[in-house]
Amino acid sequence: MFADMRGSTALVESLDPHRLSAFRRRITRLARLRGGGVDKFIGAGAPVVFDLPKPRPDDARALTFARDLVGVIAHWTAEAEAIRIGIGVHYGAVLCGIIGEEARYEFTVLGDAVNVAARLAQAAKLHGVPILASEAARHATGEPAGAWREVSRKPLRGRRERMPYHTPAALDPPGSGQVREEDSRPPGPRIGT
């Protein structure tokens, strides 16, 4: 999964560096509490990896982390300048390990699953939701389909194939009437709102 601070370039310009450091600490600590780890920080974003060193049958940890992170950041910024985040969750195989060459080694994760998660985090901003999850991630959670709202099937930026992506229905604000962008029907009842 990939977590990114929305509007970070403009926000960091006026943000106290200690506040940015506190943002990173919150991500790191919560990831550790949920059984994951931050791969590295890339600006104000971070890939967070679960199921290392070996996959576990609990495939919902990334989504639990994502939901918790939305709440933690909202609570933390309630009395100050709001920091909003976009989180992309994808489930798939990655290459992980120490890579590089003698002058510079680093632990990282590589692969299409990482790229999809990063693109989902970017698309979350476009669609005005804090969390977007791929169909693979939605299935991996074992949650019923009614716990999710499909947001789009358009290709993610830089990708050719269409893929459905979803947001947890419980995160829809009451009365938002948000529906999938391709859906011209009026919104129906949603579960979990």
Tab-separated table of C-alpha atoms in Angstrom:
chain	number	residue	atom	x	y	z
A	1	MET	CA	0.000	0.000	0.000
A	2	PHE	CA	1.066	3.576	-0.521
A	3	ALA	CA	0.215	6.549	1.711
A	4	ASP	CA	0.746	10.080	0.452
A	5	MET	CA	0.135	13.536	1.908
A	6	ARG	CA	-2.165	15.432	-0.450
A	7	GLY	CA	-0.884	18.750	-1.744
A	8	SER	CA	2.421	18.136	-0.003
A	9	THR	CA	4.519	20.474	-2.155
A	10	ALA	CA	2.457	23.532	-1.221
A	11	LEU	CA	1.800	22.320	2.313
A	12	VAL	CA	5.437	21.582	3.144
A	13	GLU	CA	6.346	25.105	2.051
A	14	SER	CA	4.508	26.452	5.113
A	15	LEU	CA	4.655	23.382	7.349
A	16	ASP	CA	6.990	23.298	10.314
A	17	PRO	CA	9.592	20.546	9.649
A	18	HIS	CA	8.828	19.092	13.098
A	19	ARG	CA	5.219	18.622	12.009
A	20	LEU	CA	6.330	16.755	8.879
A	21	SER	CA	8.534	14.587	11.065
A	22	ALA	CA	5.564	13.920	13.380
A	23	PHE	CA	3.473	12.914	10.332
A	24	ARG	CA	6.143	10.390	9.338
A	25	ARG	CA	6.383	9.048	12.897
A	26	ARG	CA	2.627	8.422	12.966
A	27	ILE	CA	2.795	6.422	9.744
A	28	THR	CA	5.793	4.409	10.944
A	29	ARG	CA	4.362	3.603	14.379
A	30	LEU	CA	0.923	2.649	13.088
A	31	ALA	CA	2.453	0.462	10.374
A	32	ARG	CA	4.481	-1.370	12.997
A	33	LEU	CA	1.399	-1.795	15.223
A	34	ARG	CA	-0.531	-3.326	12.312
A	35	GLY	CA	2.236	-5.741	11.325
A	36	GLY	CA	3.735	-3.748	8.475
A	37	GLY	CA	6.738	-1.621	7.820
A	38	VAL	CA	7.582	1.539	5.928
A	39	ASP	CA	9.804	0.727	2.956
A	40	LYS	CA	11.112	4.305	2.770
A	41	PHE	CA	9.765	7.840	2.692
A	42	ILE	CA	9.553	9.435	-0.729
A	43	GLY	CA	8.879	13.097	-0.073
A	44	ALA	CA	5.708	13.125	2.006
A	45	GLY	CA	4.645	9.645	0.921
A	46	ALA	CA	5.631	6.122	1.796
A	47	PRO	CA	5.127	2.596	0.535
A	48	VAL	CA	4.073	0.457	3.482
A	49	VAL	CA	4.564	-3.281	3.135
A	50	PHE	CA	2.785	-6.134	4.884
A	51	ASP	CA	3.356	-9.897	4.839
A	52	LEU	CA	7.144	-9.712	5.197
A	53	PRO	CA	9.190	-11.768	5.534
A	54	LYS	CA	6.500	-14.403	4.863
A	55	PRO	CA	2.876	-13.988	3.818
A	56	ARG	CA	0.289	-14.561	6.536
A	57	PRO	CA	-3.333	-15.558	6.102
A	58	ASP	CA	-4.454	-12.200	7.582
A	59	ASP	CA	-4.686	-10.241	4.342
A	60	ALA	CA	-6.765	-7.409	5.807
A	61	ARG	CA	-3.883	-5.766	7.695
A	62	ALA	CA	-3.101	-3.208	4.974
A	63	LEU	CA	-6.702	-2.071	4.857
A	64	THR	CA	-6.948	-1.983	8.657
A	65	PHE	CA	-3.836	0.194	8.660
A	66	ALA	CA	-5.293	2.465	5.948
A	67	ARG	CA	-8.565	2.992	7.810
A	68	ASP	CA	-6.747	3.602	11.083
A	69	LEU	CA	-4.317	6.041	9.455
A	70	VAL	CA	-7.173	8.159	8.082
A	71	GLY	CA	-8.568	8.434	11.625
A	72	VAL	CA	-5.193	9.077	13.270
A	73	ILE	CA	-4.287	11.882	10.853
A	74	ALA	CA	-7.768	13.465	11.108
A	75	HIS	CA	-7.584	13.421	14.919
A	76	TRP	CA	-3.997	14.706	14.976
A	77	THR	CA	-4.744	17.640	12.650
A	78	ALA	CA	-8.166	18.522	14.080
A	79	GLU	CA	-6.864	21.606	15.880
A	80	ALA	CA	-4.207	22.684	13.380
A	81	GLU	CA	-3.805	22.991	9.639
A	82	ALA	CA	-5.520	19.923	8.223
A	83	ILE	CA	-3.313	17.357	6.565
A	84	ARG	CA	-5.166	15.118	4.167
A	85	ILE	CA	-3.887	11.847	2.836
A	86	GLY	CA	-4.507	9.577	-0.095
A	87	ILE	CA	-3.946	5.860	0.372
A	88	GLY	CA	-3.719	3.221	-2.339
A	89	VAL	CA	-4.045	-0.442	-1.371
A	90	HIS	CA	-3.149	-3.253	-3.760
A	91	TYR	CA	-2.494	-6.936	-3.200
A	92	GLY	CA	0.111	-8.719	-5.287
A	93	ALA	CA	3.548	-10.218	-5.546
A	94	VAL	CA	6.614	-8.026	-5.107
A	95	LEU	CA	10.348	-8.497	-5.206
A	96	CYS	CA	11.706	-7.500	-1.824
A	97	GLY	CA	15.144	-7.496	-0.433
A	98	ILE	CA	18.440	-5.692	-0.373
A	99	ILE	CA	19.309	-4.389	-3.804
A	100	GLY	CA	21.918	-2.126	-5.302
A	101	GLU	CA	25.620	-2.424	-5.687
A	102	GLU	CA	28.618	-2.283	-3.458
A	103	ALA	CA	28.632	1.522	-3.067
A	104	ARG	CA	24.941	1.707	-2.140
A	105	TYR	CA	22.606	-1.015	-0.943
A	106	GLU	CA	19.070	-0.536	0.276
A	107	PHE	CA	16.110	-2.627	1.318
A	108	THR	CA	13.140	-2.042	-0.958
A	109	VAL	CA	10.151	-3.581	-2.677
A	110	LEU	CA	9.777	-3.574	-6.455
A	111	GLY	CA	7.149	-4.645	-8.913
A	112	ASP	CA	3.846	-3.872	-10.527
A	113	ALA	CA	1.972	-4.225	-7.220
A	114	VAL	CA	3.989	-1.313	-5.794
A	115	ASN	CA	3.281	0.823	-8.869
A	116	VAL	CA	-0.461	0.068	-8.749
A	117	ALA	CA	-0.618	1.037	-5.056
A	118	ALA	CA	1.149	4.344	-5.791
A	119	ARG	CA	-1.206	5.085	-8.697
A	120	LEU	CA	-4.220	4.283	-6.507
A	121	ALA	CA	-2.966	6.763	-3.889
A	122	GLN	CA	-2.760	9.422	-6.621
A	123	ALA	CA	-6.232	8.516	-7.915
A	124	ALA	CA	-7.674	8.837	-4.396
A	125	LYS	CA	-7.068	12.581	-4.620
A	126	LEU	CA	-8.691	12.771	-8.061
A	127	HIS	CA	-11.788	10.959	-6.782
A	128	GLY	CA	-11.963	12.847	-3.474
A	129	VAL	CA	-11.668	9.791	-1.231
A	130	PRO	CA	-8.998	8.968	1.346
A	131	ILE	CA	-8.613	5.287	0.392
A	132	LEU	CA	-8.727	3.430	-2.915
A	133	ALA	CA	-8.239	-0.324	-3.099
A	134	SER	CA	-7.841	-2.562	-6.120
A	135	GLU	CA	-10.177	-5.460	-6.783
A	136	ALA	CA	-7.383	-7.817	-5.675
A	137	ALA	CA	-7.053	-5.993	-2.331
A	138	ARG	CA	-10.834	-5.940	-1.849
A	139	HIS	CA	-11.033	-9.703	-2.394
A	140	ALA	CA	-8.037	-10.361	-0.135
A	141	THR	CA	-9.791	-8.720	2.821
A	142	GLY	CA	-12.613	-11.264	2.777
A	143	GLU	CA	-15.092	-8.453	3.447
A	144	PRO	CA	-18.502	-8.599	1.758
A	145	ALA	CA	-18.889	-6.629	-1.485
A	146	GLY	CA	-21.436	-4.360	0.242
A	147	ALA	CA	-18.670	-3.012	2.458
A	148	TRP	CA	-17.190	-1.350	-0.624
A	149	ARG	CA	-18.247	1.221	-3.202
A	150	GLU	CA	-16.801	0.967	-6.694
A	151	VAL	CA	-15.296	4.306	-7.672
A	152	SER	CA	-14.131	3.713	-11.238
A	153	ARG	CA	-12.965	1.257	-13.852
A	154	LYS	CA	-10.851	3.708	-15.809
A	155	PRO	CA	-7.164	2.923	-16.293
A	156	LEU	CA	-4.936	4.403	-13.633
A	157	ARG	CA	-2.501	7.080	-14.790
A	158	GLY	CA	0.261	5.578	-16.899
A	159	ARG	CA	-1.528	2.245	-17.323
A	160	ARG	CA	-3.423	0.866	-20.305
A	161	GLU	CA	-5.762	-1.702	-18.797
A	162	ARG	CA	-8.995	-0.815	-17.079
A	163	MET	CA	-9.381	-2.107	-13.553
A	164	PRO	CA	-12.085	-1.640	-10.948
A	165	TYR	CA	-11.073	0.196	-7.813
A	166	HIS	CA	-13.061	0.743	-4.662
A	167	THR	CA	-13.313	2.775	-1.483
A	168	PRO	CA	-14.663	1.471	1.817
A	169	ALA	CA	-18.365	2.374	1.925
A	170	ALA	CA	-18.052	3.232	5.619
A	171	LEU	CA	-15.868	6.217	4.665
A	172	ASP	CA	-18.571	7.864	2.517
A	173	PRO	CA	-19.929	10.941	4.278
A	174	PRO	CA	-23.639	10.621	5.061
A	175	GLY	CA	-25.749	11.994	2.239
A	176	SER	CA	-22.780	12.246	-0.125
A	177	GLY	CA	-24.590	10.346	-2.846
A	178	GLN	CA	-21.240	9.358	-4.314
A	179	VAL	CA	-21.463	6.687	-6.969
A	180	ARG	CA	-19.107	5.208	-9.500
A	181	GLU	CA	-18.256	7.880	-12.064
A	182	GLU	CA	-19.471	5.769	-15.015
A	183	ASP	CA	-22.791	5.145	-13.296
A	184	SER	CA	-25.494	7.582	-14.356
A	185	ARG	CA	-28.181	6.081	-12.126
A	186	PRO	CA	-29.132	7.926	-8.947
A	187	PRO	CA	-27.341	6.635	-5.853
A	188	GLY	CA	-29.007	3.787	-4.039
A	189	PRO	CA	-28.697	2.754	-0.437
A	190	ARG	CA	-25.174	2.064	0.756
A	191	ILE	CA	-24.131	-0.313	3.457
A	192	GLY	CA	-21.959	1.006	6.266
A	193	THR	CA	-22.754	4.712	6.056
